[in-house]
Short mmCIF file of C-alpha atoms in Angstrom, two decimals:
data_model
loop_
_atom_site.label_atom_id
_atom_site.label_comp_id
_atom_site.label_asym_id
_atom_site.label_seq_id
_atom_site.Cartn_x
_atom_site.Cartn_y
_atom_site.Cartn_z
CA MET A 1 184.61 20.52 16.21
CA LYS A 2 182.42 17.66 15.06
CA PRO A 3 183.31 15.82 11.87
CA LEU A 4 181.85 17.53 8.83
CA GLU A 5 179.61 14.56 8.04
CA GLU A 6 177.78 14.97 11.34
CA THR A 7 177.38 18.69 10.76
CA PHE A 8 175.94 18.06 7.34
CA ILE A 9 173.47 15.45 8.62
CA LYS A 10 172.36 17.93 11.29
CA MET A 11 171.76 20.62 8.65
CA VAL A 12 169.51 18.32 6.64
CA LEU A 13 167.62 16.84 9.60
CA ASP A 14 167.09 20.24 11.26
CA ALA A 15 165.36 21.46 8.09
CA TRP A 16 163.21 18.29 7.96
CA HIS A 17 162.15 18.45 11.61
CA SER A 18 161.44 22.17 11.41
CA HIS A 19 159.13 21.70 8.41
CA VAL A 20 157.37 18.68 9.92
CA LYS A 21 156.77 20.70 13.10
CA GLN A 22 155.46 23.75 11.23
CA THR A 23 153.10 21.55 9.19
CA ASP A 24 152.00 19.57 12.24
CA ASP A 25 151.27 22.80 14.17
CA LEU A 26 149.27 24.04 11.20
CA PHE A 27 147.20 20.83 10.90
CA ASN A 28 146.53 20.98 14.66
CA SER A 29 145.31 24.56 14.35
CA LEU A 30 142.94 23.80 11.44
CA SER A 31 139.43 22.51 12.17
CA ASP A 32 138.03 19.51 10.27
CA GLU A 33 135.83 22.00 8.44
CA GLN A 34 138.86 24.02 7.35
CA LEU A 35 140.54 20.83 6.14
CA PHE A 36 137.59 20.21 3.82
CA THR A 37 138.10 23.64 2.25
CA GLU A 38 140.00 24.11 -1.02
CA ILE A 39 143.35 25.91 -0.77
CA ALA A 40 142.14 28.03 -3.74
CA PRO A 41 138.99 27.78 -5.89
CA GLY A 42 139.03 24.53 -7.89
CA LYS A 43 142.31 23.32 -6.31
CA ASN A 44 143.11 20.58 -3.79
CA ARG A 45 141.39 20.48 -0.41
CA GLY A 46 143.39 20.48 2.81
CA ILE A 47 142.26 16.91 3.55
CA TYR A 48 143.76 15.74 0.26
CA LEU A 49 147.10 17.36 1.05
CA LEU A 50 147.04 15.79 4.53
CA GLY A 51 146.58 12.37 2.91
CA HIS A 52 149.10 13.15 0.16
CA LEU A 53 151.86 14.19 2.55
CA THR A 54 151.17 11.17 4.76
CA ALA A 55 151.33 8.80 1.76
CA VAL A 56 154.60 10.36 0.54
CA HIS A 57 156.17 10.18 4.00
CA ASP A 58 154.90 6.61 4.52
CA ARG A 59 156.62 5.65 1.29
CA MET A 60 159.91 6.94 2.67
CA LEU A 61 159.98 3.92 5.03
CA PRO A 62 160.81 1.31 2.34
CA LEU A 63 162.88 3.80 0.32
CA LEU A 64 165.14 4.39 3.33
CA GLY A 65 165.20 0.73 4.37
CA PHE A 66 163.08 1.26 7.50
CA GLY A 67 160.55 -1.47 6.67
CA ASP A 68 157.26 -1.68 4.82
CA GLN A 69 154.76 1.12 4.25
CA ARG A 70 152.23 1.18 7.08
CA TYR A 71 149.39 2.73 5.10
CA PRO A 72 149.75 1.38 1.53
CA HIS A 73 146.03 1.99 0.91
CA LEU A 74 146.72 5.75 0.91
CA TYR A 75 148.85 5.44 -2.20
CA LYS A 76 146.07 5.10 -4.78
CA THR A 77 143.82 7.77 -3.26
CA PHE A 78 146.40 10.44 -2.48
CA LEU A 79 149.23 9.85 -4.94
CA GLU A 80 147.88 8.17 -8.04
CA SER A 81 144.54 9.98 -8.05
CA PRO A 82 143.69 13.68 -7.97
CA ASP A 83 141.50 15.10 -5.20
CA ARG A 84 137.87 13.90 -5.26
CA ALA A 85 138.56 11.05 -7.74
CA GLN A 86 138.17 8.40 -5.01
CA ALA A 87 134.84 8.50 -3.17
CA ASP A 88 135.96 6.38 -0.27
CA ILE A 89 138.63 8.10 1.81
CA PRO A 90 139.68 7.52 5.44
CA SER A 91 138.13 9.70 8.17
CA VAL A 92 139.81 12.98 9.07
CA GLU A 93 140.56 11.61 12.50
CA ASP A 94 142.33 8.57 11.05
CA LEU A 95 144.30 10.70 8.61
CA ARG A 96 145.41 13.06 11.38
CA ASN A 97 146.65 10.03 13.34
CA TYR A 98 148.39 8.42 10.36
CA TRP A 99 150.22 11.70 9.68
CA LYS A 100 151.58 11.90 13.23
CA GLU A 101 152.39 8.20 13.45
CA THR A 102 154.31 8.24 10.15
CA ASN A 103 156.46 11.20 11.12
CA ASN A 104 157.16 9.66 14.53
CA ILE A 105 158.35 6.40 12.98
CA LEU A 106 160.55 8.28 10.51
CA SER A 107 162.01 10.38 13.30
CA LYS A 108 162.85 7.33 15.44
CA ASN A 109 164.53 5.62 12.49
CA PHE A 110 166.44 8.79 11.54
CA SER A 111 167.97 8.98 15.01
CA LYS A 112 169.26 5.41 14.77
CA LEU A 113 170.97 5.74 11.38
CA SER A 114 174.78 5.92 11.42
CA VAL A 115 176.77 8.49 9.45
CA THR A 116 177.86 5.75 7.03
CA GLU A 117 174.27 4.62 6.47
CA TRP A 118 173.07 8.15 5.67
CA PHE A 119 175.48 8.23 2.76
CA GLN A 120 174.42 4.85 1.39
CA ARG A 121 171.99 4.59 -1.52
CA HIS A 122 168.24 4.81 -1.05
CA ASN A 123 166.10 2.06 -2.54
CA ALA A 124 164.85 4.00 -5.56
CA VAL A 125 168.35 3.96 -7.07
CA SER A 126 170.13 0.83 -8.31
CA GLU A 127 173.63 -0.16 -7.18
CA PRO A 128 175.24 0.51 -10.60
CA ASP A 129 173.59 3.96 -10.81
CA PHE A 130 174.63 4.78 -7.26
CA ALA A 131 178.25 3.92 -8.07
CA LYS A 132 178.17 6.66 -10.71
CA GLU A 133 175.93 9.07 -8.75
CA PRO A 134 176.89 8.90 -5.04
CA HIS A 135 174.79 11.97 -4.27
CA ARG A 136 171.64 9.80 -4.60
CA ASN A 137 171.95 8.71 -0.99
CA LYS A 138 169.45 8.49 1.89
CA LEU A 139 170.22 12.00 3.07
CA ASN A 140 169.47 13.39 -0.38
CA LEU A 141 166.03 11.79 -0.28
CA VAL A 142 165.38 13.71 2.95
CA ILE A 143 166.48 16.98 1.29
CA ASN A 144 164.06 16.35 -1.58
CA ARG A 145 161.17 15.36 0.67
CA THR A 146 161.72 18.46 2.84
CA ASN A 147 161.33 20.61 -0.28
CA HIS A 148 158.20 18.66 -1.22
CA LEU A 149 156.78 19.30 2.24
CA ALA A 150 157.69 23.03 2.08
CA ASN A 151 155.92 23.27 -1.28
CA HIS A 152 152.63 21.95 0.13
CA LEU A 153 153.04 23.77 3.46
CA GLY A 154 153.01 27.03 1.48
CA GLN A 155 149.66 25.98 0.01
CA LEU A 156 148.19 24.76 3.30
CA LEU A 157 148.97 28.11 4.93
CA LEU A 158 146.30 29.57 2.65
CA LEU A 159 143.66 27.69 4.67
CA LYS A 160 144.30 29.90 7.70
CA LYS A 161 141.75 32.62 8.29
CA ALA A 162 142.79 36.12 7.24
CA LYS A 163 143.41 37.32 10.81
CA GLU A 164 145.64 34.32 11.50
CA ASN A 165 147.85 34.95 8.49
CA LYS A 166 151.49 35.85 9.01
CA MET B 1 184.72 8.44 -5.73
CA LYS B 2 184.65 12.15 -5.03
CA PRO B 3 185.32 13.40 -1.52
CA LEU B 4 182.17 13.45 0.58
CA GLU B 5 182.27 17.26 0.92
CA GLU B 6 181.86 17.67 -2.83
CA THR B 7 178.95 15.24 -2.79
CA PHE B 8 177.19 17.27 -0.03
CA ILE B 9 177.64 20.48 -1.97
CA LYS B 10 176.25 18.89 -5.13
CA MET B 11 173.19 17.60 -3.22
CA VAL B 12 172.37 21.08 -1.92
CA LEU B 13 173.10 22.98 -5.14
CA ASP B 14 171.18 20.49 -7.31
CA ALA B 15 168.07 21.12 -5.17
CA TRP B 16 168.60 24.91 -5.39
CA HIS B 17 169.09 24.96 -9.17
CA SER B 18 166.16 22.62 -9.73
CA HIS B 19 163.81 24.88 -7.74
CA VAL B 20 165.09 28.07 -9.36
CA LYS B 21 164.53 26.49 -12.79
CA GLN B 22 161.02 25.29 -11.95
CA THR B 23 160.09 28.73 -10.61
CA ASP B 24 161.69 30.51 -13.55
CA ASP B 25 159.83 28.28 -16.03
CA LEU B 26 156.60 29.02 -14.17
CA PHE B 27 157.15 32.82 -14.21
CA ASN B 28 157.95 32.61 -17.94
CA SER B 29 154.72 30.73 -18.58
CA LEU B 30 152.55 33.22 -16.66
CA SER B 31 151.24 36.33 -18.41
CA ASP B 32 151.54 39.75 -16.75
CA GLU B 33 147.79 39.54 -16.19
CA GLN B 34 148.16 36.21 -14.36
CA LEU B 35 150.90 37.71 -12.20
CA PHE B 36 148.46 40.41 -11.06
CA THR B 37 146.06 37.70 -9.87
CA GLU B 38 145.87 36.57 -6.24
CA ILE B 39 147.08 33.04 -5.51
CA ALA B 40 143.84 32.61 -3.51
CA PRO B 41 141.08 35.11 -2.61
CA GLY B 42 142.46 37.82 -0.32
CA LYS B 43 146.02 36.41 -0.43
CA ASN B 44 149.25 37.63 -2.08
CA ARG B 45 149.35 38.36 -5.80
CA GLY B 46 151.87 36.62 -8.06
CA ILE B 47 153.65 39.94 -8.66
CA TYR B 48 154.23 40.34 -4.92
CA LEU B 49 155.74 36.85 -4.68
CA LEU B 50 157.97 37.60 -7.69
CA GLY B 51 159.26 40.71 -5.89
CA HIS B 52 159.48 38.89 -2.56
CA LEU B 53 161.56 36.00 -3.92
CA THR B 54 163.82 38.43 -5.79
CA ALA B 55 164.36 40.53 -2.64
CA VAL B 56 165.14 37.43 -0.54
CA HIS B 57 167.57 36.09 -3.15
CA ASP B 58 169.19 39.53 -3.60
CA ARG B 59 169.81 39.60 0.14
CA MET B 60 171.71 36.32 -0.13
CA LEU B 61 174.54 38.24 -1.88
CA PRO B 62 175.80 40.07 1.27
CA LEU B 63 174.90 37.12 3.53
CA LEU B 64 177.13 34.81 1.49
CA GLY B 65 179.89 37.40 1.05
CA PHE B 66 179.23 37.92 -2.67
CA GLY B 67 178.96 41.73 -2.44
CA ASP B 68 176.20 44.25 -1.89
CA GLN B 69 172.51 43.80 -2.64
CA ARG B 70 171.76 44.98 -6.17
CA TYR B 71 168.12 45.90 -5.58
CA PRO B 72 167.95 47.16 -1.97
CA HIS B 73 164.81 49.18 -2.82
CA LEU B 74 162.87 45.90 -3.10
CA TYR B 75 163.40 45.19 0.59
CA LYS B 76 160.81 47.59 2.01
CA THR B 77 158.12 46.79 -0.56
CA PHE B 78 158.44 43.02 -0.73
CA LEU B 79 159.86 41.99 2.64
CA GLU B 80 158.89 44.56 5.25
CA SER B 81 155.45 45.32 3.81
CA PRO B 82 152.54 43.05 2.92
CA ASP B 83 151.15 43.00 -0.61
CA ARG B 84 149.44 46.25 -1.68
CA ALA B 85 150.82 48.29 1.24
CA GLN B 86 153.23 50.16 -1.06
CA ALA B 87 151.57 51.97 -3.96
CA ASP B 88 154.74 52.46 -5.95
CA ILE B 89 156.19 49.16 -7.15
CA PRO B 90 158.59 48.44 -10.05
CA SER B 91 157.13 47.41 -13.41
CA VAL B 92 156.49 43.72 -14.08
CA GLU B 93 159.12 43.81 -16.81
CA ASP B 94 161.74 45.18 -14.42
CA LEU B 95 160.84 42.64 -11.74
CA ARG B 96 161.07 39.77 -14.22
CA ASN B 97 164.57 40.99 -15.18
CA TYR B 98 165.71 41.51 -11.57
CA TRP B 99 164.61 37.96 -10.75
CA LYS B 100 166.67 36.45 -13.56
CA GLU B 101 169.67 38.68 -12.95
CA THR B 102 169.76 37.91 -9.23
CA ASN B 103 169.68 34.15 -9.76
CA ASN B 104 172.36 34.40 -12.45
CA ILE B 105 174.71 36.32 -10.13
CA LEU B 106 174.11 33.82 -7.33
CA SER B 107 174.76 30.92 -9.66
CA LYS B 108 178.04 32.42 -10.90
CA ASN B 109 179.23 33.02 -7.35
CA PHE B 110 178.17 29.54 -6.21
CA SER B 111 180.32 27.94 -8.89
CA LYS B 112 183.41 29.86 -7.70
CA LEU B 113 183.13 28.97 -4.02
CA SER B 114 185.60 26.40 -2.70
CA VAL B 115 184.62 23.44 -0.53
CA THR B 116 186.22 25.15 2.48
CA GLU B 117 184.30 28.37 1.87
CA TRP B 118 180.93 26.59 1.68
CA PHE B 119 181.46 25.36 5.23
CA GLN B 120 182.43 28.78 6.57
CA ARG B 121 179.92 30.94 8.42
CA HIS B 122 177.40 33.11 6.60
CA ASN B 123 177.17 36.77 7.57
CA ALA B 124 173.98 36.52 9.64
CA VAL B 125 175.84 34.55 12.31
CA SER B 126 178.61 35.97 14.51
CA GLU B 127 182.03 34.31 14.86
CA PRO B 128 181.46 33.25 18.51
CA ASP B 129 178.06 31.74 17.64
CA PHE B 130 179.51 29.95 14.65
CA ALA B 131 182.22 28.41 16.81
CA LYS B 132 179.45 26.77 18.85
CA GLU B 133 177.11 26.10 15.91
CA PRO B 134 179.18 25.09 12.87
CA HIS B 135 176.08 24.01 10.98
CA ARG B 136 175.22 27.70 10.43
CA ASN B 137 177.41 27.82 7.35
CA LYS B 138 176.92 29.16 3.83
CA LEU B 139 175.62 25.83 2.53
CA ASN B 140 172.97 25.76 5.25
CA LEU B 141 171.71 29.15 4.13
CA VAL B 142 171.20 27.68 0.65
CA ILE B 143 169.26 24.70 2.13
CA ASN B 144 166.98 27.14 3.98
CA ARG B 145 166.47 29.42 1.00
CA THR B 146 165.63 26.44 -1.22
CA ASN B 147 162.86 25.49 1.22
CA HIS B 148 161.66 29.09 1.24
CA LEU B 149 161.53 29.03 -2.56
CA ALA B 150 159.70 25.66 -2.59
CA ASN B 151 157.13 27.06 -0.16
CA HIS B 152 156.25 29.98 -2.46
CA LEU B 153 156.56 27.88 -5.64
CA GLY B 154 153.74 25.71 -4.28
CA GLN B 155 151.61 28.85 -3.97
CA LEU B 156 152.58 30.25 -7.38
CA LEU B 157 151.54 27.00 -9.06
CA LEU B 158 147.97 27.91 -8.11
CA LEU B 159 148.12 30.74 -10.67
CA LYS B 160 148.22 28.24 -13.54
CA LYS B 161 144.97 27.72 -15.37
CA ALA B 162 143.06 24.55 -14.51
CA LYS B 163 144.01 22.77 -17.74
CA GLU B 164 147.68 23.52 -17.16
CA ASN B 165 147.68 22.05 -13.67
CA LYS B 166 149.79 19.00 -12.93
#
């Protein structure tokens, strides 16, 4: 039997990869026109959630010590501002590519991290705080971001046409 | 520093409790009338998602070895059938109570489980399969159900009035 740490890392990463795949499959199945539709009347459009999820995942790179954000310009439009507040947004094609690229880079970095590194602090927590709260490690950030992704995936599923609904 | 196993368990249970609390606060803030509204045109109503989440959480009791389901009659209406397929559903008041009661029972049982028990198999996986796949343990079921809850919480947030939206 594998050491428990490896089992636990597998549990967390399986959930992450499964949700990224489900969301990626959904984005691939939605037309550009569907992405410009609101998930519900007066709520966010699909395109905004595509940018939002990409910005949040891009920000995981520095938080996990994998290097700088690749698309820092997404931050203001898709994290600090609500949908439609910024007139100038990237093209759908670019956003679709950024989304895939970001998840690929995360995935490559995940596979290189050692067991010890997964249980080290992430960069949004200070060393003194981490000494008191060892659960605020890199793996915990992945648990939280998987839940964040699941939350918006539930909303994005509403963009599917009635006959496509599960 | 606490043993790593206790840290894992805390990471998973913190995410569970945080999502149950957010969802519970949301249900408490929604009127019965709001619960009878669709999350988006032609999609599930809030009341259906309240029953669905309760049925899924109730089913965690036997899966985790905490005893029988308390509300097995919810299964057909809120898991096997889509919204509106069953004419006879429990009252909103009853469903609100079942939801709270189910989460309370789960929470009590969670706090009694030992570290060793959390890493034992859940009852939807056979002993031979578990020997090959030790990640299919009780804690993993909680990770998956937290993501399920986050998915529907994202949808339920759409029931809030525009001015209440985050």
